[in-house]
Coordinates of C-alpha atoms in Angstrom, one line a residue:
M103 CA 2.3 24.8 91.3
T104 CA 4.1 25.7 94.1
T105 CA 1.8 24.3 96.9
I106 CA -1.9 23.1 97.2
D107 CA -2.0 24.0 100.8
C108 CA -3.5 26.9 100.7
W109 CA -7.0 26.2 102.2
E110 CA -8.0 29.4 103.7
A111 CA -10.9 31.4 103.2
S112 CA -12.6 34.2 104.8
V113 CA -16.4 33.1 104.6
P114 CA -17.1 33.7 107.7
K115 CA -16.0 37.1 107.5
K116 CA -18.5 37.9 104.6
K117 CA -21.3 35.8 106.5
R118 CA -20.8 38.7 109.0
Y119 CA -20.2 41.8 106.7
L120 CA -23.8 40.7 104.9
A121 CA -25.6 40.4 108.2
S122 CA -24.1 43.5 109.5
K123 CA -25.4 45.3 105.9
F124 CA -29.0 44.0 106.6
H125 CA -29.2 44.8 109.8
S126 CA -27.9 48.8 108.9
L127 CA -31.4 49.2 106.3
P128 CA -32.9 52.5 107.4
S129 CA -36.3 52.0 108.9
S130 CA -38.2 53.0 106.0
Y131 CA -37.2 50.3 104.4
Q132 CA -38.0 47.5 106.6
A133 CA -41.5 49.0 107.3
G134 CA -42.3 48.0 103.9
M135 CA -40.6 44.8 103.8
P136 CA -43.0 42.1 102.5
S137 CA -45.5 40.1 104.4
L138 CA -44.6 36.8 106.9
P139 CA -46.0 34.2 104.7
F140 CA -43.2 35.2 101.8
L141 CA -40.3 36.0 104.3
L142 CA -41.0 32.7 105.7
F143 CA -40.7 31.4 102.3
L144 CA -37.4 33.5 101.8
C145 CA -36.0 31.7 104.9
L146 CA -36.5 28.3 103.8
A147 CA -35.3 28.8 100.2
I148 CA -32.1 30.5 102.5
A149 CA -31.5 27.5 104.6
R150 CA -31.8 25.2 101.7
I151 CA -28.9 27.2 100.0
V152 CA -26.9 27.5 103.2
R153 CA -27.0 23.8 104.1
A154 CA -26.4 23.0 100.7
G155 CA -23.3 24.7 100.4
E156 CA -21.8 24.4 103.8
G157 CA -18.3 23.4 103.5
T158 CA -18.1 25.6 100.2
Y159 CA -14.1 26.6 99.1
P160 CA -14.2 29.9 97.0
L161 CA -10.7 29.1 96.1
A162 CA -11.9 25.6 94.2
Y163 CA -11.8 27.0 90.7
I164 CA -8.0 27.0 91.3
T165 CA -7.5 23.8 93.8
G166 CA -9.4 21.5 91.2
P167 CA -7.3 22.5 88.3
S168 CA -4.1 22.2 89.9
I169 CA -5.0 18.9 91.3
I170 CA -5.8 17.4 88.0
E171 CA -2.7 19.0 86.2
N172 CA -0.4 17.2 89.0
S173 CA -2.1 13.9 89.2
T174 CA -1.2 11.1 86.6
H175 CA -2.2 8.4 84.5
I176 CA -0.7 5.0 85.5
P177 CA -1.3 1.5 84.3
T178 CA -4.4 -0.3 85.2
G179 CA -4.0 -4.2 87.3
F180 CA -3.2 -4.9 91.0
Y181 CA -1.9 -2.7 93.2
T182 CA -1.2 -2.4 96.4
F183 CA -1.4 0.8 99.1
R184 CA 1.1 1.2 101.4
H185 CA 1.0 4.0 103.9
V186 CA 4.8 6.0 103.6
E187 CA 4.9 6.8 107.5
T188 CA 3.3 3.9 109.3
G189 CA 4.0 1.0 106.7
K190 CA 0.1 0.1 107.5
Y191 CA -1.8 -1.4 103.9
L192 CA -4.9 -0.4 102.8
Q193 CA -7.0 -3.4 102.8
F194 CA -10.0 -4.8 102.3
I195 CA -12.3 -6.6 105.3
D196 CA -14.8 -8.9 103.8
F197 CA -16.6 -9.0 106.7
D198 CA -19.5 -6.0 106.7
N199 CA -17.4 -4.6 103.7
Q200 CA -14.7 -3.1 106.1
I201 CA -11.9 -1.0 104.2
V202 CA -9.3 0.1 107.0
P203 CA -5.7 0.6 107.5
T204 CA -3.8 -2.9 108.4
E205 CA -2.9 -3.9 111.7
G206 CA -0.4 -6.8 112.9
E207 CA 0.5 -10.0 110.7
N208 CA -1.9 -8.2 108.0
S209 CA 0.8 -5.6 107.3
T210 CA 2.0 -7.2 104.2
V211 CA 0.8 -8.1 100.7
F212 CA -1.7 -10.3 100.4
N213 CA -5.2 -10.7 98.8
G214 CA -7.0 -8.3 101.3
T215 CA -4.5 -5.6 100.4
I216 CA -4.4 -6.0 96.6
W217 CA -6.8 -3.6 94.9
T218 CA -8.0 -3.7 91.1
V219 CA -7.6 0.1 89.9
K220 CA -9.1 0.8 86.5
W221 CA -9.2 4.0 84.4
H222 CA -12.4 6.2 83.9
G223 CA -11.0 8.8 81.5
D224 CA -8.9 12.0 82.0
K225 CA -6.8 11.1 85.5
N226 CA -10.0 9.0 86.9
Y227 CA -9.6 5.7 88.5
S228 CA -11.6 3.7 90.6
I229 CA -10.5 1.3 93.3
H230 CA -12.2 -2.2 93.6
H231 CA -12.5 -5.4 95.7
L232 CA -14.8 -9.1 95.6
N233 CA -15.9 -9.6 98.7
K234 CA -16.5 -13.5 99.6
A235 CA -20.2 -13.3 97.6
S236 CA -18.6 -12.2 94.5
L237 CA -20.2 -9.1 94.9
E238 CA -17.7 -6.0 93.2
K239 CA -17.5 -3.2 95.8
C240 CA -15.6 0.2 95.2
I241 CA -13.9 2.4 97.2
S242 CA -16.6 5.4 97.2
T243 CA -16.5 8.8 98.8
R244 CA -18.8 9.2 101.6
W245 CA -20.9 12.4 102.5
D246 CA -21.5 13.6 106.2
H247 CA -24.5 15.6 106.1
H248 CA -23.9 16.6 110.1
R249 CA -20.5 18.4 109.1
G250 CA -21.2 19.1 105.6
L251 CA -18.2 17.3 103.8
D252 CA -16.7 13.8 102.5
D253 CA -15.8 12.3 105.7
A254 CA -14.5 9.2 104.8
A255 CA -13.2 6.1 102.4
V256 CA -16.4 3.5 102.3
M257 CA -16.5 0.2 100.2
W258 CA -20.0 0.3 98.2
Q259 CA -21.3 -1.7 94.8
C260 CA -19.5 -0.7 91.8
E261 CA -21.2 1.5 89.6
V262 CA -18.6 3.2 88.1
D263 CA -17.9 0.3 86.3
N264 CA -19.3 -3.1 86.9
I265 CA -18.8 -5.5 83.6
T266 CA -15.3 -6.6 84.0
R267 CA -14.9 -9.0 86.8
V268 CA -11.8 -8.0 89.4
D269 CA -10.6 -11.5 90.4
I270 CA -7.3 -11.7 91.4
D271 CA -5.8 -14.2 89.3
F272 CA -2.9 -14.9 91.4
D273 CA -2.1 -16.0 94.8
I274 CA 0.4 -12.8 96.1
Y275 CA 0.4 -15.1 99.7
P276 CA -0.2 -18.7 99.4
G277 CA -2.0 -20.2 102.4
F278 CA -2.5 -16.6 104.2
N279 CA -6.0 -14.8 104.3
G280 CA -5.5 -12.6 107.1
V281 CA -5.6 -12.5 110.9
Y282 CA -8.2 -10.8 112.6
D283 CA -8.6 -10.3 116.3
E284 CA -11.7 -10.8 117.7
S285 CA -10.7 -8.1 120.2
A286 CA -9.9 -5.9 118.1
P287 CA -12.5 -2.7 116.7
R288 CA -15.6 -3.9 115.0
P289 CA -18.4 -1.8 113.1
L290 CA -21.4 -1.1 116.1
E291 CA -24.1 -2.7 115.6
G292 CA -26.5 -1.1 117.7
R293 CA -28.9 -0.5 114.9
S294 CA -29.6 -3.9 113.7
L295 CA -33.1 -3.5 115.4
D296 CA -34.1 -0.8 113.5
R297 CA -33.1 -2.3 110.3
R298 CA -36.0 -3.8 109.2
N299 CA -38.0 -0.7 109.9
F300 CA -35.7 1.3 107.8
E301 CA -35.8 -0.9 104.6
R302 CA -39.5 -0.7 104.6
R303 CA -39.4 3.2 105.0
Y304 CA -36.9 3.8 102.3
I305 CA -38.5 0.9 100.1
N306 CA -38.0 1.9 96.3
T307 CA -36.2 4.8 97.0
Y308 CA -32.7 3.9 95.7
E309 CA -30.5 6.6 94.1
A310 CA -27.5 5.9 92.0
I311 CA -24.3 6.4 93.3
R312 CA -22.6 9.8 91.9
P313 CA -19.9 8.7 89.8
D314 CA -17.2 11.0 91.0
K315 CA -17.8 9.7 94.6
Q316 CA -15.9 6.1 93.0
Q317 CA -13.4 8.2 91.1
W318 CA -9.9 8.7 92.5
L319 CA -6.7 10.6 91.3
F320 CA -3.1 9.5 92.0
M321 CA -1.5 13.3 92.7
R322 CA 2.1 13.3 92.6
P323 CA 4.2 14.8 95.4
D324 CA 7.0 15.6 92.8
P325 CA 4.7 17.2 90.1
T326 CA 8.0 17.7 88.0
K327 CA 8.6 14.0 88.2
T328 CA 6.6 11.3 85.6
P329 CA 6.3 7.9 87.5
L330 CA 7.6 4.7 85.2
Y331 CA 6.6 1.2 85.3
T332 CA 8.8 -1.9 84.4
N333 CA 7.9 -2.5 80.9
V334 CA 4.1 -1.0 80.8
R335 CA 2.8 2.2 80.3
F336 CA -0.8 3.2 80.3
D337 CA -2.0 4.7 76.7
P338 CA -4.8 7.5 77.7
E339 CA -5.8 7.7 73.7
T340 CA -6.7 3.8 73.6
G341 CA -7.9 3.0 77.6
E342 CA -4.8 0.2 77.8
N343 CA -2.1 -0.8 79.1
R344 CA 1.0 -0.5 76.1
I345 CA 3.5 -3.4 77.1
N346 CA 7.0 -3.1 75.7
G347 CA 8.4 -6.1 77.2
P348 CA 8.3 -9.1 79.3
I349 CA 5.6 -8.4 82.4
I350 CA 7.7 -9.6 85.7
E351 CA 5.4 -12.0 87.7
P352 CA 4.7 -10.9 90.9
D353 CA 6.5 -12.1 94.0
R354 CA 5.5 -11.1 97.5
E355 CA 9.2 -12.6 99.0
K356 CA 11.4 -11.0 96.2
N357 CA 9.6 -7.5 96.2
Q358 CA 9.2 -8.8 92.7
N359 CA 6.6 -6.2 91.0
S360 CA 6.5 -3.7 88.0
G361 CA 7.1 -0.4 90.2
S362 CA 6.1 1.5 93.3
H363 CA 5.6 5.2 93.2
Q364 CA 4.0 7.5 96.2
F365 CA 0.8 9.5 95.4
Y366 CA -1.7 11.3 97.5
L367 CA -5.0 9.5 97.1
V368 CA -7.2 12.5 96.1
S369 CA -11.4 12.1 96.5
A370 CA -12.8 13.4 92.8
A371 CA -16.2 13.8 94.8
H372 CA -16.8 18.2 94.9
L373 CA -13.4 18.4 93.6
W374 CA -14.7 21.8 92.3
N375 CA -16.7 23.4 94.6
M376 CA -14.9 22.3 98.2
I377 CA -11.7 21.6 99.6
P378 CA -10.3 18.7 98.0
R379 CA -10.1 15.6 100.5
C380 CA -7.5 12.7 100.6
I381 CA -7.4 9.5 102.3
Y382 CA -5.6 9.3 105.7
P383 CA -4.5 6.3 107.3
Q384 CA -7.3 6.1 110.2
A385 CA -10.1 3.8 110.5
S386 CA -13.4 4.9 111.7
Y387 CA -15.7 2.3 113.2
E388 CA -18.7 5.0 114.5
F389 CA -21.2 7.0 112.8
D390 CA -25.0 7.7 113.0
F391 CA -26.4 9.0 110.0
T392 CA -26.7 6.0 108.5
P393 CA -28.8 2.5 109.0
N394 CA -25.6 0.3 109.4
N395 CA -22.2 0.7 110.3
T396 CA -18.8 -0.7 108.8
G397 CA -15.1 -0.3 109.3
V398 CA -14.0 3.2 107.3
T399 CA -10.6 5.0 106.6
A400 CA -11.0 8.7 107.3
L401 CA -10.5 11.6 104.3
D402 CA -8.8 14.9 105.3
H403 CA -8.0 17.8 103.6
C404 CA -5.3 17.4 101.1
S405 CA -2.3 19.4 101.6
W406 CA 0.7 19.4 99.5
G407 CA 4.0 18.5 101.4
N408 CA 2.3 16.3 104.1
T409 CA 3.5 12.8 103.9
S410 CA 1.0 11.7 106.0
Q411 CA -1.0 11.6 103.2
L412 CA 1.1 9.6 100.9
W413 CA 0.6 6.0 99.9
E414 CA 3.3 3.7 98.4
A415 CA 0.9 2.5 95.0
T416 CA 2.7 -1.1 94.0
L417 CA 1.7 -2.4 90.4
W418 CA 1.9 -6.3 91.0
K419 CA 0.5 -7.2 87.5
P420 CA -0.8 -5.1 84.7
A421 CA -4.3 -5.5 83.5
S422 CA -6.4 -4.3 80.4
F423 CA -10.2 -3.6 81.5
Q424 CA -13.2 -3.5 79.3
L425 CA -15.1 -0.7 81.0
G426 CA -18.9 -0.6 81.3
F427 CA -21.9 -0.7 83.9
T428 CA -24.9 -3.3 83.8
P429 CA -27.9 -1.9 86.3
N430 CA -29.0 -3.9 88.9
P431 CA -32.3 -5.5 88.5
M432 CA -33.0 -5.2 92.1
Y433 CA -33.5 -1.6 91.5
V434 CA -35.6 -1.5 88.2
D435 CA -39.0 -1.6 88.4
E436 CA -40.7 -2.8 84.8
E437 CA -43.7 -2.0 85.7
A438 CA -43.3 1.5 86.8
D439 CA -44.1 3.9 84.0
S440 CA -41.3 6.6 84.1
S441 CA -43.6 9.6 83.6
T442 CA -46.0 8.6 86.5
F443 CA -43.0 9.9 88.4
L444 CA -42.0 13.0 86.3
F445 CA -43.1 15.8 88.5
W446 CA -44.0 13.5 92.1
N447 CA -40.7 11.5 93.1
A448 CA -37.5 13.2 93.1
H449 CA -35.5 10.2 93.0
T450 CA -36.6 9.4 89.7
S451 CA -36.5 13.0 88.5
P452 CA -34.5 16.2 89.0
G453 CA -37.3 18.0 87.4
S454 CA -39.5 17.6 90.0
V455 CA -37.1 19.7 92.8
V456 CA -37.6 22.7 90.5
M457 CA -41.3 22.5 90.0
W458 CA -41.9 22.2 93.4
W459 CA -40.0 24.8 94.5
A460 CA -41.6 26.7 91.6
F461 CA -45.1 26.0 93.0
L462 CA -43.5 27.2 96.6
V463 CA -42.8 30.4 95.0
V464 CA -45.8 31.1 93.0
F465 CA -48.2 30.3 96.1
S466 CA -45.9 32.4 98.2
F467 CA -45.8 35.7 95.8
I468 CA -49.8 35.0 95.8
V469 CA -50.4 35.1 99.2
W470 CA -48.2 38.2 99.4
I471 CA -50.7 39.8 97.1
W472 CA -53.5 38.8 98.8
H473 CA -52.1 40.1 102.2
K474 CA -51.4 43.6 100.7

């Protein structure tokens, strides 16, 4: 690969071309066009397709495989991620489960900036942290319904893997838990009054998080180089680290670790139909399409060669993890019969969407025949 910075596309031109072709149809054909009900259904179907396809990228069949090819395996274990230009670390703040770049004294190695990295097949990894309630959170890709793209890295409950706990079994900075200024930007709280109504309205409509939204790839800035770590390498055949010497004891003051390498942190979500998105060191505390607010870190179009998207991943301690998933009992309805929702509940049966669209097609066809 010579570059991944080839995001130019001609989709708008194609849309204008198709529109001009439609308006140039002969009047005789336009006179014989279907009636209003059928056209109404057709418009709704097209609107749904266009809405779902916002931001699609015609060259994704090239960029997707290129991203994977130029990504690499890394040992699983405990890492920090430091931005190479700003020196800021990616940190977890327990208050409202925030993930934002560090500021001030927090721009160092401590438990708030150490993350657990697990492997999930091929070159896919998940990145975890525990909150104060010992609930496991994963860096996840958030979809912006208004802009039609993945806009931010957020902290959601881990569903890609939650069997092995990720407690950090060493204190890299004894006595330091981060400094948090009350005047610093914080998540907005304007929606707190509506939260009760929101929860009642959406009760029992929980949808599982798609696995690729909680998986990330470590893409190398130089695809010709394979990152090596001291006395440890990852074996994708077994899914475990291979130790070939003494493990280095982590020491923050001496900068003693198992190695550091630079990567683009690429989201695995929509890798095959959209422009790849990379974590960018910009915090955001405001959005209006979910019931709560929290601090998140922005995503940007991946641009190979752009150092503003590079992060230094430092392995402080390698570790192997048993993978798996245990469903949250909060979202398991033992009294519900799955067959009850086969055709009517879109949250439990993907076939319901097909059934509803089939019904609308048949209904519109009957109305069209009747008017004809």
